[in-house]
Structures are given as structure tokens and as C-alpha cells.
PDB file of N, CA and C in Angstrom:
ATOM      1  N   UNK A   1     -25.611  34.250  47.511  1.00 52.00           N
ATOM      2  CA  UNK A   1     -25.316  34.800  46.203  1.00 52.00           C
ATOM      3  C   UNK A   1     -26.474  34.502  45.265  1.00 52.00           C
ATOM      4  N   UNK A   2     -26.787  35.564  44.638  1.00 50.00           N
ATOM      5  CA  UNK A   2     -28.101  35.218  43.243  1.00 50.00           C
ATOM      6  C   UNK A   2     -27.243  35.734  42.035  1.00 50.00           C
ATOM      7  N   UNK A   3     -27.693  35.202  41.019  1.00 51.00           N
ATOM      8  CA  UNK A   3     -27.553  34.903  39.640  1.00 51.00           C
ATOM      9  C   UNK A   3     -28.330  35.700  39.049  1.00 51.00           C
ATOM     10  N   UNK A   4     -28.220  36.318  38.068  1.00 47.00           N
ATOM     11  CA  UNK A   4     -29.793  36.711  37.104  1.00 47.00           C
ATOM     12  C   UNK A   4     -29.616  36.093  36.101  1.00 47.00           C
ATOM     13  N   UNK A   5     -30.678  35.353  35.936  1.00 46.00           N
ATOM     14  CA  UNK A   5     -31.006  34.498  35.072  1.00 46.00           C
ATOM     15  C   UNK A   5     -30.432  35.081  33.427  1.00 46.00           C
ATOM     16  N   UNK A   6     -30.267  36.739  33.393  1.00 44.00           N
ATOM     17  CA  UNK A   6     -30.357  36.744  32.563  1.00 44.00           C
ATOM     18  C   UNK A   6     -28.010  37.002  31.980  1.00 44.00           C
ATOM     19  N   UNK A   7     -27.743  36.210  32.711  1.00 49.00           N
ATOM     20  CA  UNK A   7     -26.361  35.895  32.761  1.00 49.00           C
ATOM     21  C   UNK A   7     -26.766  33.963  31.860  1.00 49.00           C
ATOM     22  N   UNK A   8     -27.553  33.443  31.573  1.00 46.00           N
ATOM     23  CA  UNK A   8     -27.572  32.673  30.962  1.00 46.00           C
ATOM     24  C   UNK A   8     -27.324  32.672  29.378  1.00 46.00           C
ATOM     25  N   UNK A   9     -27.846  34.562  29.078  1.00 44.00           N
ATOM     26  CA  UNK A   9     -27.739  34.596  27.281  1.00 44.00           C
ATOM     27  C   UNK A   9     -25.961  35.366  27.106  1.00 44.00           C
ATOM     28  N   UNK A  10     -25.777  35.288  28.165  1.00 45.00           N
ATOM     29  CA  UNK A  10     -24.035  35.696  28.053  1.00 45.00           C
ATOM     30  C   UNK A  10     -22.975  34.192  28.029  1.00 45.00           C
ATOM     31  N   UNK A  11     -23.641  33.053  28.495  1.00 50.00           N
ATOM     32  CA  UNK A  11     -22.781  32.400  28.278  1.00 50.00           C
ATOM     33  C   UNK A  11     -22.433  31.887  29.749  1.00 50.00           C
ATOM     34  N   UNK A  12     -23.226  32.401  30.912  1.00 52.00           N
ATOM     35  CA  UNK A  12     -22.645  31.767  32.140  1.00 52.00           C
ATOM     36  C   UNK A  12     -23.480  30.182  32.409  1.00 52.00           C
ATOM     37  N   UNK A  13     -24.824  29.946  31.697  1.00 51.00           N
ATOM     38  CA  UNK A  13     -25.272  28.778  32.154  1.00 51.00           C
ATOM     39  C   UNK A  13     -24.682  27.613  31.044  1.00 51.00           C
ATOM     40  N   UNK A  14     -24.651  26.199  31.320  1.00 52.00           N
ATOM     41  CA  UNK A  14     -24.317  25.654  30.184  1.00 52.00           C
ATOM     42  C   UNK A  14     -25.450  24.868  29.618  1.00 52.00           C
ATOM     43  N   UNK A  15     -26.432  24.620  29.861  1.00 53.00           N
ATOM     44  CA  UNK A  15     -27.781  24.732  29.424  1.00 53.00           C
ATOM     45  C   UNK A  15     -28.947  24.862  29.715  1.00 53.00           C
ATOM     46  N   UNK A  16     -29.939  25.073  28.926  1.00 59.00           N
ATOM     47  CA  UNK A  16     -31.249  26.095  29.908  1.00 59.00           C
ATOM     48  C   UNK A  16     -31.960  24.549  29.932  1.00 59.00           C
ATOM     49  N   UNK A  17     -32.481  24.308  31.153  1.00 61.00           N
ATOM     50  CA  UNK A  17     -33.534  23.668  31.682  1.00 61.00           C
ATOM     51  C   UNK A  17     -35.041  23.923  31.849  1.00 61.00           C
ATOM     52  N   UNK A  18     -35.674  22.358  31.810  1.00 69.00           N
ATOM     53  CA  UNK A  18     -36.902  22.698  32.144  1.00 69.00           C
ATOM     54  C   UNK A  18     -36.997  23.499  33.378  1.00 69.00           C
ATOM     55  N   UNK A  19     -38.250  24.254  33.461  1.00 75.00           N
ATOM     56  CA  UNK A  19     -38.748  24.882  34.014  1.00 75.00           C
ATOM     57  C   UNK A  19     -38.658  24.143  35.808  1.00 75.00           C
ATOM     58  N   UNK A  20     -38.093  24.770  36.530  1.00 80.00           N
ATOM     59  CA  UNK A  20     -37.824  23.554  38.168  1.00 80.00           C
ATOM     60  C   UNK A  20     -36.517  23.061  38.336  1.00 80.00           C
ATOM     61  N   UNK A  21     -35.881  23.114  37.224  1.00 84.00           N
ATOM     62  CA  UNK A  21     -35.284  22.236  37.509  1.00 84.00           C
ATOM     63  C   UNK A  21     -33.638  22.831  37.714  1.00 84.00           C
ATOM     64  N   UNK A  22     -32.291  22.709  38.712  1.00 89.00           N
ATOM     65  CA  UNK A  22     -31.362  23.069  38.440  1.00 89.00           C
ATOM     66  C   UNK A  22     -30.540  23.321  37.522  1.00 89.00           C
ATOM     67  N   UNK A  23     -30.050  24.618  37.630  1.00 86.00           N
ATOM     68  CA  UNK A  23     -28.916  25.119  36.170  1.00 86.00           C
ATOM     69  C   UNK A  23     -27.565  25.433  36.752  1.00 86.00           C
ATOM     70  N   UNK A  24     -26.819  24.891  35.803  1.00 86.00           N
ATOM     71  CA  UNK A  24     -24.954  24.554  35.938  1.00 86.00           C
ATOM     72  C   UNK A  24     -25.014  25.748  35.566  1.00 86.00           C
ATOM     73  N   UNK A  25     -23.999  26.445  36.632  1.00 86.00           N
ATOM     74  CA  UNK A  25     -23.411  27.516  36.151  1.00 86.00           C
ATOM     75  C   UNK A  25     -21.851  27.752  36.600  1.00 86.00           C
ATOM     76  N   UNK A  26     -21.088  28.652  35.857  1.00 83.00           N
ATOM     77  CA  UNK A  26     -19.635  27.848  36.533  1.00 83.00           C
ATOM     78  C   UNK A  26     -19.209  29.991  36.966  1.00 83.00           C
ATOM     79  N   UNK A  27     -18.520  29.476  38.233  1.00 80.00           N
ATOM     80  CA  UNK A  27     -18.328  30.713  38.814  1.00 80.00           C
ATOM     81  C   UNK A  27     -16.758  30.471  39.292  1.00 80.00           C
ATOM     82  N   UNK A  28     -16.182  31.252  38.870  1.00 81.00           N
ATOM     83  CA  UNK A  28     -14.336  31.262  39.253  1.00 81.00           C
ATOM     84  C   UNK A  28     -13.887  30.094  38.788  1.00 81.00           C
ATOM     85  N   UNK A  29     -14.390  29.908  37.415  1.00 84.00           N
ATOM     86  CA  UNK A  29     -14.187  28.334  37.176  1.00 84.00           C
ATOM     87  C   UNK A  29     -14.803  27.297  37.833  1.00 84.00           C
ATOM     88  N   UNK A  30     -15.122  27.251  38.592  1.00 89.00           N
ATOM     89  CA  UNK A  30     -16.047  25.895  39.066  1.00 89.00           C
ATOM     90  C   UNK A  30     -17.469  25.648  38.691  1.00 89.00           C
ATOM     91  N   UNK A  31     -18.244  24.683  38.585  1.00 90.00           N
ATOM     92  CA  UNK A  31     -19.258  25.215  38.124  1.00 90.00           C
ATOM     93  C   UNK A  31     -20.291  24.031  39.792  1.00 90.00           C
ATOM     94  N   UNK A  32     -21.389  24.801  39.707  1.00 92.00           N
ATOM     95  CA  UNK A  32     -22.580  24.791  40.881  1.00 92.00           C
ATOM     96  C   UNK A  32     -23.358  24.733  40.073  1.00 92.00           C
ATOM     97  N   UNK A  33     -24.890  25.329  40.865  1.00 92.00           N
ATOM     98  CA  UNK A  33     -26.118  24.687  40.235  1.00 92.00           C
ATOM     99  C   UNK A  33     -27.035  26.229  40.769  1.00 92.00           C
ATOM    100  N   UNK A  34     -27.741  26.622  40.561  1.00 89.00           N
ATOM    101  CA  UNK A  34     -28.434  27.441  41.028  1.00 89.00           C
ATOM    102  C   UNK A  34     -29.850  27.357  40.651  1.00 89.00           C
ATOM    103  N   UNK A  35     -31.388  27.982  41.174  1.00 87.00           N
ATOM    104  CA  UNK A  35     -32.301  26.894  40.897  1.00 87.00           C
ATOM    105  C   UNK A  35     -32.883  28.491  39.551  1.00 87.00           C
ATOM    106  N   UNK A  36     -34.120  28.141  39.668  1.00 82.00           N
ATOM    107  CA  UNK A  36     -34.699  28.968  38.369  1.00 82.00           C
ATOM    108  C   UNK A  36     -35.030  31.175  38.938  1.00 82.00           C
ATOM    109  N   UNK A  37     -34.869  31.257  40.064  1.00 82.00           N
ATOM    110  CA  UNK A  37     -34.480  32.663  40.351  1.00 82.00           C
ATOM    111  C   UNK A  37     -32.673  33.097  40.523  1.00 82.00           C
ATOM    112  N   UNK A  38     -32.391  31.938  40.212  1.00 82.00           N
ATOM    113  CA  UNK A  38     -30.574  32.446  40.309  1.00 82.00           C
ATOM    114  C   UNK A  38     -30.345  32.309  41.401  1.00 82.00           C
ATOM    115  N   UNK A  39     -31.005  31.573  42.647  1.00 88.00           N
ATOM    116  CA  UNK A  39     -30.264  31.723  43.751  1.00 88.00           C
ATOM    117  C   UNK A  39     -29.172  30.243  44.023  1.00 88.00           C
ATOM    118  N   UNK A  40     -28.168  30.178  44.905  1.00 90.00           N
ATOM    119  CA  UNK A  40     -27.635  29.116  44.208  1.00 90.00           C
ATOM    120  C   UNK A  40     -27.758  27.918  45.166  1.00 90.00           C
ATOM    121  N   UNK A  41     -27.926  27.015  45.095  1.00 94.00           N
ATOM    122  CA  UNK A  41     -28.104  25.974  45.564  1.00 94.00           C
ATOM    123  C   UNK A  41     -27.502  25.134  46.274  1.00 94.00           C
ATOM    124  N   UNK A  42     -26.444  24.664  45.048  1.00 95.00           N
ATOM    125  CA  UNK A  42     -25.447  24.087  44.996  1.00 95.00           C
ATOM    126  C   UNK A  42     -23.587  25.347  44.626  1.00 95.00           C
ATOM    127  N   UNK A  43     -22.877  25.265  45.499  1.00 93.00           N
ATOM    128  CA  UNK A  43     -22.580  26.760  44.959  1.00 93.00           C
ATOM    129  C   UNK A  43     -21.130  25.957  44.955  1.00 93.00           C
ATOM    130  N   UNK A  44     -20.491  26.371  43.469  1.00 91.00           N
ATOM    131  CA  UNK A  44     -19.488  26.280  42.138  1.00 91.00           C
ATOM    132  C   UNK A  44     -18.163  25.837  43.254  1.00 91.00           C
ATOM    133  N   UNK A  45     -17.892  24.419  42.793  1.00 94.00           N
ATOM    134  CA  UNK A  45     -17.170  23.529  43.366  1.00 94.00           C
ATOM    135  C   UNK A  45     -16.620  22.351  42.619  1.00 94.00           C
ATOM    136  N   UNK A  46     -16.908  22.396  41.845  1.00 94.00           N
ATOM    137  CA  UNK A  46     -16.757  21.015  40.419  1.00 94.00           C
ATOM    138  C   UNK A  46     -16.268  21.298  39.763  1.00 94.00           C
ATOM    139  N   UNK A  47     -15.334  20.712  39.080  1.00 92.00           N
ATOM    140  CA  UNK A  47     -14.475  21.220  38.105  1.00 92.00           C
ATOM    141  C   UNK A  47     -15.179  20.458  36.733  1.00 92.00           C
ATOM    142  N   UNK A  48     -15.963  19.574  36.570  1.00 90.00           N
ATOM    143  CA  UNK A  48     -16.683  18.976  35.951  1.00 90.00           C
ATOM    144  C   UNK A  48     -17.661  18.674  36.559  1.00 90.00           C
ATOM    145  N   UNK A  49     -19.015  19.327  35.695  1.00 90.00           N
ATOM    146  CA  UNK A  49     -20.406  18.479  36.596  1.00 90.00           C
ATOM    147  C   UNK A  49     -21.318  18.547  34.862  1.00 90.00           C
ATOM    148  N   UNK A  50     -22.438  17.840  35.540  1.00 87.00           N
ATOM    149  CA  UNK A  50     -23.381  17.279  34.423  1.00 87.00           C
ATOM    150  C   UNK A  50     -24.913  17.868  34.614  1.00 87.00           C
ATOM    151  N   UNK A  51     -25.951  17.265  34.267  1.00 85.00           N
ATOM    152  CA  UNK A  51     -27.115  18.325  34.419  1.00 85.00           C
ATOM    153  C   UNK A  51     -27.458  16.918  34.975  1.00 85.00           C
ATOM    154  N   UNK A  52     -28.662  16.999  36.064  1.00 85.00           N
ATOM    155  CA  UNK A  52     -29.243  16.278  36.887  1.00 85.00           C
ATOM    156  C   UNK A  52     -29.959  15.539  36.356  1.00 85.00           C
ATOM    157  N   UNK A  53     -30.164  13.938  36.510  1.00 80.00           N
ATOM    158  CA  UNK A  53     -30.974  13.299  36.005  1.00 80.00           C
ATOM    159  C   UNK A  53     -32.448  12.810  36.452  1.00 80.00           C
ATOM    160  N   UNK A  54     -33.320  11.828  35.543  1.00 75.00           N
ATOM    161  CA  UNK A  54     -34.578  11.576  35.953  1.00 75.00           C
ATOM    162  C   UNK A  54     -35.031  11.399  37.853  1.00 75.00           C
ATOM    163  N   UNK A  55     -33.711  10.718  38.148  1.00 77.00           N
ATOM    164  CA  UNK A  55     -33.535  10.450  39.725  1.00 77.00           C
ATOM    165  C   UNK A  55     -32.961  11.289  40.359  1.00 77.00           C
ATOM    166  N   UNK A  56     -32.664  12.284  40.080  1.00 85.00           N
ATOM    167  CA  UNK A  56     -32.250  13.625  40.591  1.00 85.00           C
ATOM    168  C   UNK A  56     -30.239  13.270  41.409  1.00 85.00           C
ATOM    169  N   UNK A  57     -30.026  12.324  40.057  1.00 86.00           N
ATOM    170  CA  UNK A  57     -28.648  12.476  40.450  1.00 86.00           C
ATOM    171  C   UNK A  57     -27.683  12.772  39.631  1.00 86.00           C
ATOM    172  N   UNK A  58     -26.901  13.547  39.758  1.00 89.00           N
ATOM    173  CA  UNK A  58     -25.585  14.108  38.529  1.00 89.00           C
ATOM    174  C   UNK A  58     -24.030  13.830  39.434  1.00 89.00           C
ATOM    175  N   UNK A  59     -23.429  13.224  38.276  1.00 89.00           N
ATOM    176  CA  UNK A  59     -22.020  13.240  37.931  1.00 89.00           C
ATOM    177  C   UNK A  59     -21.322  14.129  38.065  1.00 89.00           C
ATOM    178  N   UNK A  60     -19.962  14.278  39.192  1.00 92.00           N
ATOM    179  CA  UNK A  60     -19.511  15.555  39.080  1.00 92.00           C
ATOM    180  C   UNK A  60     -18.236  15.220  39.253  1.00 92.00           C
ATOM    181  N   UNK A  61     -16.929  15.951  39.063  1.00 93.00           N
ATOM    182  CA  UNK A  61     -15.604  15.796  39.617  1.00 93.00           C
ATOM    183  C   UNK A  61     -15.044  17.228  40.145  1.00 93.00           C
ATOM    184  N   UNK A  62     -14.790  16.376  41.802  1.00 94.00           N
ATOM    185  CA  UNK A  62     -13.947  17.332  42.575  1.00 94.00           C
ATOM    186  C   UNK A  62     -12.527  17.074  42.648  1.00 94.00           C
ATOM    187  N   UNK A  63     -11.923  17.606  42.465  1.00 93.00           N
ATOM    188  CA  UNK A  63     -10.101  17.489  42.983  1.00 93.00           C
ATOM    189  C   UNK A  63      -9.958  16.243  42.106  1.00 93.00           C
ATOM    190  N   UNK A  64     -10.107  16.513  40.615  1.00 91.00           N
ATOM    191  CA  UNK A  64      -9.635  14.803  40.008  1.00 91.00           C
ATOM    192  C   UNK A  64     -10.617  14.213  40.043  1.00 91.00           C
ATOM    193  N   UNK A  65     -11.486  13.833  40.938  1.00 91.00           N
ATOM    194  CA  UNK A  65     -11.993  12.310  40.777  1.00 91.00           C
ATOM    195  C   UNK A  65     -13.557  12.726  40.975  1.00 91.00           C
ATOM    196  N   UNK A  66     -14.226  11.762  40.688  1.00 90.00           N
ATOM    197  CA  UNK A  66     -15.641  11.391  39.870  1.00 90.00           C
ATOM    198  C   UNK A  66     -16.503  11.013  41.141  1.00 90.00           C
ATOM    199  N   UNK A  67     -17.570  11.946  41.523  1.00 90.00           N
ATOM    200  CA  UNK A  67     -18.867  10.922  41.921  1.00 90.00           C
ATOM    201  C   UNK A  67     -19.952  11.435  41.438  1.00 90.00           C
ATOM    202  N   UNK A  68     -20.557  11.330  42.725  1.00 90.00           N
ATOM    203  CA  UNK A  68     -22.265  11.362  42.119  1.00 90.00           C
ATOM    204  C   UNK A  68     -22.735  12.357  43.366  1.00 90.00           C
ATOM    205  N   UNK A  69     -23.805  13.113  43.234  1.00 94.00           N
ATOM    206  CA  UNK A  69     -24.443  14.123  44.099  1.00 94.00           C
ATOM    207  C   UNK A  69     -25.863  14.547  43.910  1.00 94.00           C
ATOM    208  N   UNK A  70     -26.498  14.504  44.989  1.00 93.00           N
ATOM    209  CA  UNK A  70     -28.307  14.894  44.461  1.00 93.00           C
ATOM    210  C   UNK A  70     -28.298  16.408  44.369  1.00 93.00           C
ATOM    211  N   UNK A  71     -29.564  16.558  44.515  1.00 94.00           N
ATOM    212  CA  UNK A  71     -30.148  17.836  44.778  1.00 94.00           C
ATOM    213  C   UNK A  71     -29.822  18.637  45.742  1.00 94.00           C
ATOM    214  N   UNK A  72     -29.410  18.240  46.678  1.00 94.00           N
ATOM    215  CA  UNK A  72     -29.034  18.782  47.994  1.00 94.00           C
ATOM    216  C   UNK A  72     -27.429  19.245  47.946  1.00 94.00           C
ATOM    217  N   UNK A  73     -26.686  18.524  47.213  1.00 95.00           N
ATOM    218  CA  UNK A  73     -25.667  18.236  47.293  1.00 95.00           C
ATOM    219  C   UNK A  73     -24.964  17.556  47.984  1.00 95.00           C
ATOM    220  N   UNK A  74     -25.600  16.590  48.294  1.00 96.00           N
ATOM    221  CA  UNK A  74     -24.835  15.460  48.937  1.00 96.00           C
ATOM    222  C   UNK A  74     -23.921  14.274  48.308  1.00 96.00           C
ATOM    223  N   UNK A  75     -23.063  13.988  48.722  1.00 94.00           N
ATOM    224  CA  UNK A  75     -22.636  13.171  47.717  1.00 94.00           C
ATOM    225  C   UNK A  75     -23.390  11.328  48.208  1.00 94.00           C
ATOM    226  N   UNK A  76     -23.389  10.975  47.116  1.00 89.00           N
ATOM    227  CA  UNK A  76     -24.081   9.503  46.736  1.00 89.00           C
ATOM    228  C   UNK A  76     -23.074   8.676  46.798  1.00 89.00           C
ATOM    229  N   UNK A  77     -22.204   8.936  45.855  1.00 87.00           N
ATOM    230  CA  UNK A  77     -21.073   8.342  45.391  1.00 87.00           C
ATOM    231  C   UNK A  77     -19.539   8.825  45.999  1.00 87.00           C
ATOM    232  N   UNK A  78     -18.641   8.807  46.341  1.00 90.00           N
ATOM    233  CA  UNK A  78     -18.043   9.319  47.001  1.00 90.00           C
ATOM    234  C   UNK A  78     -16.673   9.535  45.453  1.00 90.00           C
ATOM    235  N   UNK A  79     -16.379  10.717  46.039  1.00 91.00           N
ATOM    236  CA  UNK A  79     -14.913  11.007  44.973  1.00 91.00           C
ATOM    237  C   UNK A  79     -13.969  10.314  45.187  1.00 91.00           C
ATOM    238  N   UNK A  80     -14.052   9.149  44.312  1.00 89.00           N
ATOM    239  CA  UNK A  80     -12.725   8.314  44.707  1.00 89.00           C
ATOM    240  C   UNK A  80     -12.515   7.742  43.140  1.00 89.00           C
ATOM    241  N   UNK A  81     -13.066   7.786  42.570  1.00 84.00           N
ATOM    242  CA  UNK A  81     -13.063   7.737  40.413  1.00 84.00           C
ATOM    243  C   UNK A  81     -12.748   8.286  39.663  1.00 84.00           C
ATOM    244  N   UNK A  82     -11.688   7.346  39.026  1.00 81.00           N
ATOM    245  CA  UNK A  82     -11.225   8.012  37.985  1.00 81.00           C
ATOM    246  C   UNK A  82     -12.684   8.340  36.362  1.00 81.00           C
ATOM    247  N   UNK A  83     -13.609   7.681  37.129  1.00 77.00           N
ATOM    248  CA  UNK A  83     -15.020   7.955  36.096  1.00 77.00           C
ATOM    249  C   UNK A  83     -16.360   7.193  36.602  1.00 77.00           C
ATOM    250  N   UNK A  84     -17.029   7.591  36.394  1.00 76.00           N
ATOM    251  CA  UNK A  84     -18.459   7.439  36.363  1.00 76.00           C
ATOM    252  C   UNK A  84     -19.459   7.571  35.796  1.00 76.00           C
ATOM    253  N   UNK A  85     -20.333   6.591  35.148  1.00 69.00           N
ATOM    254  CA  UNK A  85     -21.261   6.207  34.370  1.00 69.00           C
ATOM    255  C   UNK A  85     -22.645   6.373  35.076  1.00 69.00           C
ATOM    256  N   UNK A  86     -23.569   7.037  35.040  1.00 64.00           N
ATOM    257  CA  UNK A  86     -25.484   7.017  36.066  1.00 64.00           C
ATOM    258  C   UNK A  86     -25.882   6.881  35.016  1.00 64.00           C
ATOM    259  N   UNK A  87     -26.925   6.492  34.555  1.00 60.00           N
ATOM    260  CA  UNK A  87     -28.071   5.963  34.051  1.00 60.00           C
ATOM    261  C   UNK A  87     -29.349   5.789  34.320  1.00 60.00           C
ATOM    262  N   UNK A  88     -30.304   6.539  33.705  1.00 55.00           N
ATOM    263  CA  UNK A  88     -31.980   6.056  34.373  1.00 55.00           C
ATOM    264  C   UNK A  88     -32.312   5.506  33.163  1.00 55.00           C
ATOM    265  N   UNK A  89     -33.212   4.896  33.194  1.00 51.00           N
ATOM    266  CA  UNK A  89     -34.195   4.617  32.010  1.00 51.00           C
ATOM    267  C   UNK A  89     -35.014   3.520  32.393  1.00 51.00           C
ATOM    268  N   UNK A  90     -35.631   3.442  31.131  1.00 49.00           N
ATOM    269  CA  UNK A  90     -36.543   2.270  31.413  1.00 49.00           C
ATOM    270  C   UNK A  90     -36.499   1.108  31.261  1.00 49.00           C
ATOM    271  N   UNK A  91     -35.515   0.754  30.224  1.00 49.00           N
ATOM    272  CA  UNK A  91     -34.943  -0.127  29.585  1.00 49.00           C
ATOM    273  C   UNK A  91     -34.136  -1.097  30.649  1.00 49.00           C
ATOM    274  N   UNK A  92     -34.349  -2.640  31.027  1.00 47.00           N
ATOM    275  CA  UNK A  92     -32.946  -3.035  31.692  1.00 47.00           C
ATOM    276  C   UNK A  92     -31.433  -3.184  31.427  1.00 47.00           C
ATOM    277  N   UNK A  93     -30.941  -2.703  32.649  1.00 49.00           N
ATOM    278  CA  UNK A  93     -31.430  -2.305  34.372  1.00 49.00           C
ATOM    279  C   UNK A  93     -32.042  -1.127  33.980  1.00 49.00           C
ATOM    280  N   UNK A  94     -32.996  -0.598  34.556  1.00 48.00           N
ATOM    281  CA  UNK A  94     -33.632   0.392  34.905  1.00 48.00           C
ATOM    282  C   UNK A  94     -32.843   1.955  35.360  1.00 48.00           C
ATOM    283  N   UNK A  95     -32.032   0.988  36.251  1.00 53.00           N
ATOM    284  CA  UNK A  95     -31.105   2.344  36.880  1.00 53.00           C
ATOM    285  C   UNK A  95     -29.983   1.708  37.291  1.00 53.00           C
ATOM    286  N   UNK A  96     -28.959   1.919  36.797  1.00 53.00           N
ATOM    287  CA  UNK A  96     -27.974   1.759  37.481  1.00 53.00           C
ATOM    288  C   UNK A  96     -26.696   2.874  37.249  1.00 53.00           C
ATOM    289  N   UNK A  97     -25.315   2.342  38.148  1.00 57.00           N
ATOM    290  CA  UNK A  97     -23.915   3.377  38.050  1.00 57.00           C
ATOM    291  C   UNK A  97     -23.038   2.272  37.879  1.00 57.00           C
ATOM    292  N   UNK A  98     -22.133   2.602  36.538  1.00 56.00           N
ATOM    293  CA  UNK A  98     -21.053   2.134  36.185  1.00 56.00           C
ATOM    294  C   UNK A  98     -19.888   3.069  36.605  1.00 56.00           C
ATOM    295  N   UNK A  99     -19.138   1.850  37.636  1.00 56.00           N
ATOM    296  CA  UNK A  99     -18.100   2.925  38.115  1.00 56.00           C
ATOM    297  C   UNK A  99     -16.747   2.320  37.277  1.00 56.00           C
ATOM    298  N   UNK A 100     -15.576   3.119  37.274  1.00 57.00           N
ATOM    299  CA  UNK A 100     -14.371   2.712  36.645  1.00 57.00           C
ATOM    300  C   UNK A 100     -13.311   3.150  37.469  1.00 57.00           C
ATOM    301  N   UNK A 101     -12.665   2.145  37.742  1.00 62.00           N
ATOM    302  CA  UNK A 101     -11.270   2.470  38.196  1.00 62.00           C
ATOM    303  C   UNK A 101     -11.233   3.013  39.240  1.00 62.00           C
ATOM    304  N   UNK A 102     -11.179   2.421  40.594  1.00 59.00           N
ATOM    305  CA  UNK A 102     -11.260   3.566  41.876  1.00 59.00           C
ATOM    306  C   UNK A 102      -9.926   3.721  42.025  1.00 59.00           C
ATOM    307  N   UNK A 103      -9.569   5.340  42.402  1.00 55.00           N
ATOM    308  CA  UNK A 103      -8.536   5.769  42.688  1.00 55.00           C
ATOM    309  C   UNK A 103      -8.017   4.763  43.974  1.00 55.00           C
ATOM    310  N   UNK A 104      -6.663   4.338  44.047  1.00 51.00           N
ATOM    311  CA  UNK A 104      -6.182   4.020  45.011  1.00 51.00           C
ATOM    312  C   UNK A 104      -4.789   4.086  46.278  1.00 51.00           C
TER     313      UNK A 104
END
């Protein structure tokens, strides 16, 4: 499936990115990632997701619960959270994930 980019000034992306880098877009309600020609990448499965960070990892929730997923879409973090905190910076810690509450 491709995208045209130009479904972003209608309201399908939820924000425009640097140049490279993956864009949330939500399709039948879910929202995925598709890269800068609209093709999709990551394809619309989240009922909540976030825009990718310095370490190329974003926050997402499937079925309820909270993890974490790269570029690939793999998951990092596994959906078992009721929330999740990622963080890069420079500042200490540098990088870390605050998790909350694992589903049990």
C-alpha cells in the first residue's frame, strides 16, 4: 500500500517530519508509519503510537497495553503496560524507559 504524501494536508499524517524520517499515519483507525514516498513501513496497527525518537524508538499501544518498537517494527518492549515512558537525551541517564504498572 502507498500513501501520497499529499494526504498529509488533509489531515491523514499527525505530524510532518524531518526529511528521512517515519510519518504516523492512522488508517481504519489504527495508526502505522509510512516512510517519505508514502510507502508504508510499518502498516496501521496501534491504537496509540508516538513519533520515533533520537534512538529510533517509539511508544505504541496495541490491544490496551504499552510498548516500545523500532524502525522495523519490532517490538523492544513487549505489550504488557499499562504505560510507558522512553527518553533520549543527554542529560543523566542519557537514555532510559520508565515502565508503569505491568499488566498482570
Amino acid at each position: 500500500m502507498k500513501l501520497e504524501l499529499e494526504d498529509f494536508r488533509h489531515g491523514k499524517y499527525k505530524y510532518e517530519p524531518k526529511p528521512g524520517e517515519l510519518r504516523l499515519v492512522k488508517d481504519n483507525n489504527m495508526w502505522g508509519y509510512v516512510d517519505d514516498e508514502g510507502n508504508v513501513v510499518i502498516p496501521g496497527q496501534f491504537h496509540i503510537a508516538d513519533e520515533f525518537n533520537s534512538r529510533d524508538y517509539a511508544v505504541v499501544m496495541k490491544d490496551g497495553y504499552y510498548g516500545v518498537i523500532n524502525k522495523k517494527g519490532e517490538t523492544i518492549v513487549p505489550f504488557e503496560y499499562h504505560n510507558v515512558l522512553c527518553r533520549m537525551g543527554k542529560e543523566p541517564p542519557p537514555n532510559f524507559v520508565t515502565i508503569f504498572k505491568k499488566h498482570l
